[in-house]
mmCIF file of C-alpha atoms in Angstrom:
data_model
loop_
_atom_site.group_PDB
_atom_site.id
_atom_site.type_symbol
_atom_site.label_atom_id
_atom_site.label_comp_id
_atom_site.label_asym_id
_atom_site.label_seq_id
_atom_site.Cartn_x
_atom_site.Cartn_y
_atom_site.Cartn_z
ATOM 1 C CA UNK A 1 51.664 34.036 51.434
ATOM 2 C CA UNK A 2 47.601 34.563 52.088
ATOM 3 C CA UNK A 3 46.396 31.499 52.856
ATOM 4 C CA UNK A 4 48.661 28.722 50.968
ATOM 5 C CA UNK A 5 47.657 25.803 53.065
ATOM 6 C CA UNK A 6 43.869 25.231 52.043
ATOM 7 C CA UNK A 7 43.742 24.030 55.592
ATOM 8 C CA UNK A 8 44.325 26.174 58.475
ATOM 9 C CA UNK A 9 43.307 26.880 62.431
ATOM 10 C CA UNK A 10 41.918 30.098 62.531
ATOM 11 C CA UNK A 11 39.959 31.544 64.990
ATOM 12 C CA UNK A 12 36.323 32.743 64.436
ATOM 13 C CA UNK A 13 37.002 36.713 65.691
ATOM 14 C CA UNK A 14 36.164 39.810 63.993
ATOM 15 C CA UNK A 15 39.859 40.458 63.292
ATOM 16 C CA UNK A 16 40.625 37.286 61.249
ATOM 17 C CA UNK A 17 37.426 38.130 59.456
ATOM 18 C CA UNK A 18 38.888 41.718 58.616
ATOM 19 C CA UNK A 19 42.159 40.820 57.941
ATOM 20 C CA UNK A 20 41.037 37.910 55.539
ATOM 21 C CA UNK A 21 38.871 40.557 53.795
ATOM 22 C CA UNK A 22 41.696 42.880 53.613
ATOM 23 C CA UNK A 23 43.650 40.108 51.796
ATOM 24 C CA UNK A 24 41.302 39.069 49.348
ATOM 25 C CA UNK A 25 40.414 42.887 48.795
ATOM 26 C CA UNK A 26 44.400 43.274 47.758
ATOM 27 C CA UNK A 27 44.915 39.916 45.849
ATOM 28 C CA UNK A 28 41.604 40.838 43.852
ATOM 29 C CA UNK A 29 43.421 43.702 42.162
ATOM 30 C CA UNK A 30 46.536 41.362 41.284
ATOM 31 C CA UNK A 31 44.082 39.380 39.163
ATOM 32 C CA UNK A 32 42.876 42.393 36.988
ATOM 33 C CA UNK A 33 46.402 43.375 35.946
ATOM 34 C CA UNK A 34 47.421 43.311 32.282
ATOM 35 C CA UNK A 35 50.355 41.597 31.421
ATOM 36 C CA UNK A 36 53.775 43.041 31.323
ATOM 37 C CA UNK A 37 56.014 44.436 28.599
ATOM 38 C CA UNK A 38 59.153 45.733 27.947
ATOM 39 C CA UNK A 39 60.006 48.367 24.710
ATOM 40 C CA UNK A 40 63.304 49.117 23.477
ATOM 41 C CA UNK A 41 64.529 51.363 20.962
ATOM 42 C CA UNK A 42 66.996 49.453 18.518
ATOM 43 C CA UNK A 43 67.677 52.266 16.005
ATOM 44 C CA UNK A 44 65.910 51.049 13.175
ATOM 45 C CA UNK A 45 62.877 49.390 14.870
ATOM 46 C CA UNK A 46 61.303 49.084 18.439
ATOM 47 C CA UNK A 47 61.492 45.751 20.054
ATOM 48 C CA UNK A 48 58.241 44.797 21.920
ATOM 49 C CA UNK A 49 58.401 41.899 24.737
ATOM 50 C CA UNK A 50 55.217 40.600 26.353
ATOM 51 C CA UNK A 51 55.512 38.143 29.254
ATOM 52 C CA UNK A 52 52.817 35.631 28.580
ATOM 53 C CA UNK A 53 53.777 32.599 30.383
ATOM 54 C CA UNK A 54 51.253 29.397 30.414
ATOM 55 C CA UNK A 55 49.862 30.321 26.920
ATOM 56 C CA UNK A 56 50.053 28.467 23.644
ATOM 57 C CA UNK A 57 51.008 30.293 20.289
ATOM 58 C CA UNK A 58 47.281 29.286 19.482
ATOM 59 C CA UNK A 59 46.067 31.244 22.413
ATOM 60 C CA UNK A 60 47.458 34.639 21.168
ATOM 61 C CA UNK A 61 46.152 36.768 18.648
ATOM 62 C CA UNK A 62 47.926 40.082 17.330
ATOM 63 C CA UNK A 63 45.460 42.325 15.442
ATOM 64 C CA UNK A 64 45.860 45.649 13.637
ATOM 65 C CA UNK A 65 43.014 48.168 13.153
ATOM 66 C CA UNK A 66 44.315 51.544 12.004
ATOM 67 C CA UNK A 67 46.914 52.945 14.178
ATOM 68 C CA UNK A 68 46.108 50.693 17.066
ATOM 69 C CA UNK A 69 47.959 47.142 17.222
ATOM 70 C CA UNK A 70 46.188 44.926 20.089
ATOM 71 C CA UNK A 71 47.512 41.765 21.912
ATOM 72 C CA UNK A 72 45.251 39.322 22.989
ATOM 73 C CA UNK A 73 45.582 36.166 25.151
ATOM 74 C CA UNK A 74 43.015 34.012 26.037
ATOM 75 C CA UNK A 75 43.189 30.794 28.264
ATOM 76 C CA UNK A 76 40.204 28.474 27.839
ATOM 77 C CA UNK A 77 38.824 27.045 30.721
ATOM 78 C CA UNK A 78 37.199 24.424 28.844
ATOM 79 C CA UNK A 79 40.303 22.398 28.440
ATOM 80 C CA UNK A 80 40.786 22.514 32.299
ATOM 81 C CA UNK A 81 37.266 21.631 33.181
ATOM 82 C CA UNK A 82 37.459 18.449 31.675
ATOM 83 C CA UNK A 83 40.030 17.255 34.019
ATOM 84 C CA UNK A 84 39.152 14.799 36.860
ATOM 85 C CA UNK A 85 39.293 15.407 40.627
ATOM 86 C CA UNK A 86 37.724 17.488 43.242
ATOM 87 C CA UNK A 87 39.823 20.620 43.704
ATOM 88 C CA UNK A 88 40.523 21.710 47.079
ATOM 89 C CA UNK A 89 42.053 25.290 46.150
ATOM 90 C CA UNK A 90 41.767 26.615 42.434
ATOM 91 C CA UNK A 91 44.019 29.912 42.136
ATOM 92 C CA UNK A 92 44.669 29.781 38.067
ATOM 93 C CA UNK A 93 42.732 31.966 36.629
ATOM 94 C CA UNK A 94 41.010 31.864 32.860
ATOM 95 C CA UNK A 95 39.802 34.355 30.551
ATOM 96 C CA UNK A 96 41.199 36.768 28.148
ATOM 97 C CA UNK A 97 44.002 39.683 28.717
ATOM 98 C CA UNK A 98 44.697 42.256 26.135
ATOM 99 C CA UNK A 99 46.810 45.378 25.733
ATOM 100 C CA UNK A 100 46.609 48.141 22.973
ATOM 101 C CA UNK A 101 49.564 50.368 21.187
ATOM 102 C CA UNK A 102 49.453 52.983 19.343
ATOM 103 C CA UNK A 103 51.604 52.076 16.107
ATOM 104 C CA UNK A 104 51.547 55.568 14.182
ATOM 105 C CA UNK A 105 54.938 56.287 12.593
ATOM 106 C CA UNK A 106 55.299 52.216 12.258
ATOM 107 C CA UNK A 107 55.674 50.069 9.077
ATOM 108 C CA UNK A 108 52.780 48.086 9.602
ATOM 109 C CA UNK A 109 53.643 45.686 6.512
ATOM 110 C CA UNK A 110 57.136 45.037 8.272
ATOM 111 C CA UNK A 111 55.654 43.805 11.719
ATOM 112 C CA UNK A 112 56.962 40.505 12.757
ATOM 113 C CA UNK A 113 56.172 38.357 15.951
ATOM 114 C CA UNK A 114 57.649 35.342 17.311
ATOM 115 C CA UNK A 115 56.341 33.514 20.531
ATOM 116 C CA UNK A 116 59.149 31.567 22.354
ATOM 117 C CA UNK A 117 59.442 30.321 26.046
ATOM 118 C CA UNK A 118 56.373 32.806 27.160
ATOM 119 C CA UNK A 119 57.723 35.702 25.556
ATOM 120 C CA UNK A 120 56.025 37.275 22.826
ATOM 121 C CA UNK A 121 58.496 39.368 21.012
ATOM 122 C CA UNK A 122 57.141 41.875 18.460
ATOM 123 C CA UNK A 123 59.414 43.541 15.873
ATOM 124 C CA UNK A 124 57.939 47.264 15.013
ATOM 125 C CA UNK A 125 60.094 48.570 12.136
ATOM 126 C CA UNK A 126 60.234 52.537 12.009
ATOM 127 C CA UNK A 127 59.125 54.271 9.041
ATOM 128 C CA UNK A 128 61.716 55.961 6.823
ATOM 129 C CA UNK A 129 61.942 59.783 7.652
ATOM 130 C CA UNK A 130 60.413 61.593 4.474
ATOM 131 C CA UNK A 131 62.575 64.612 3.904
ATOM 132 C CA UNK A 132 60.877 67.727 2.514
ATOM 133 C CA UNK A 133 61.428 68.574 -0.774
ATOM 134 C CA UNK A 134 63.306 71.646 -1.647
ATOM 135 C CA UNK A 135 62.139 73.873 -4.053
ATOM 136 C CA UNK A 136 63.023 77.332 -5.234
ATOM 137 C CA UNK A 137 60.250 80.046 -4.748
ATOM 138 C CA UNK A 138 60.035 82.858 -7.550
ATOM 139 C CA UNK A 139 59.539 86.202 -6.186
ATOM 140 C CA UNK A 140 57.179 88.316 -8.050
ATOM 141 C CA UNK A 141 57.416 92.266 -8.859
#
């Protein structure tokens, strides 16, 4: 755990400086990551499950634009800034996270979504396969 205690006794040396720089470099990449999703094939539909802990249902939007579905989740920092007290350490991040998915081959009119216990479940019904029409071709000549 990097710097879990806000007040530490560290020597002011070049090695500690380089070690702290390396820790902040690698933990910084984790902050830019997107939320995790699982997609299952359930036969007649796909089930997409997105991990969005700490969000309210009102903070999440699901938008369709052509063959692209975008899930966006926003943490509102204005709510938290009204709290009282001086922070010694603040690690929770505020901002928005989004992911886009290709939904070609999906019946977009039948998409359903539910949000329970930090998991967004989206049911994506598959489009019915269109069988090619059979016909007889006349031979000329």
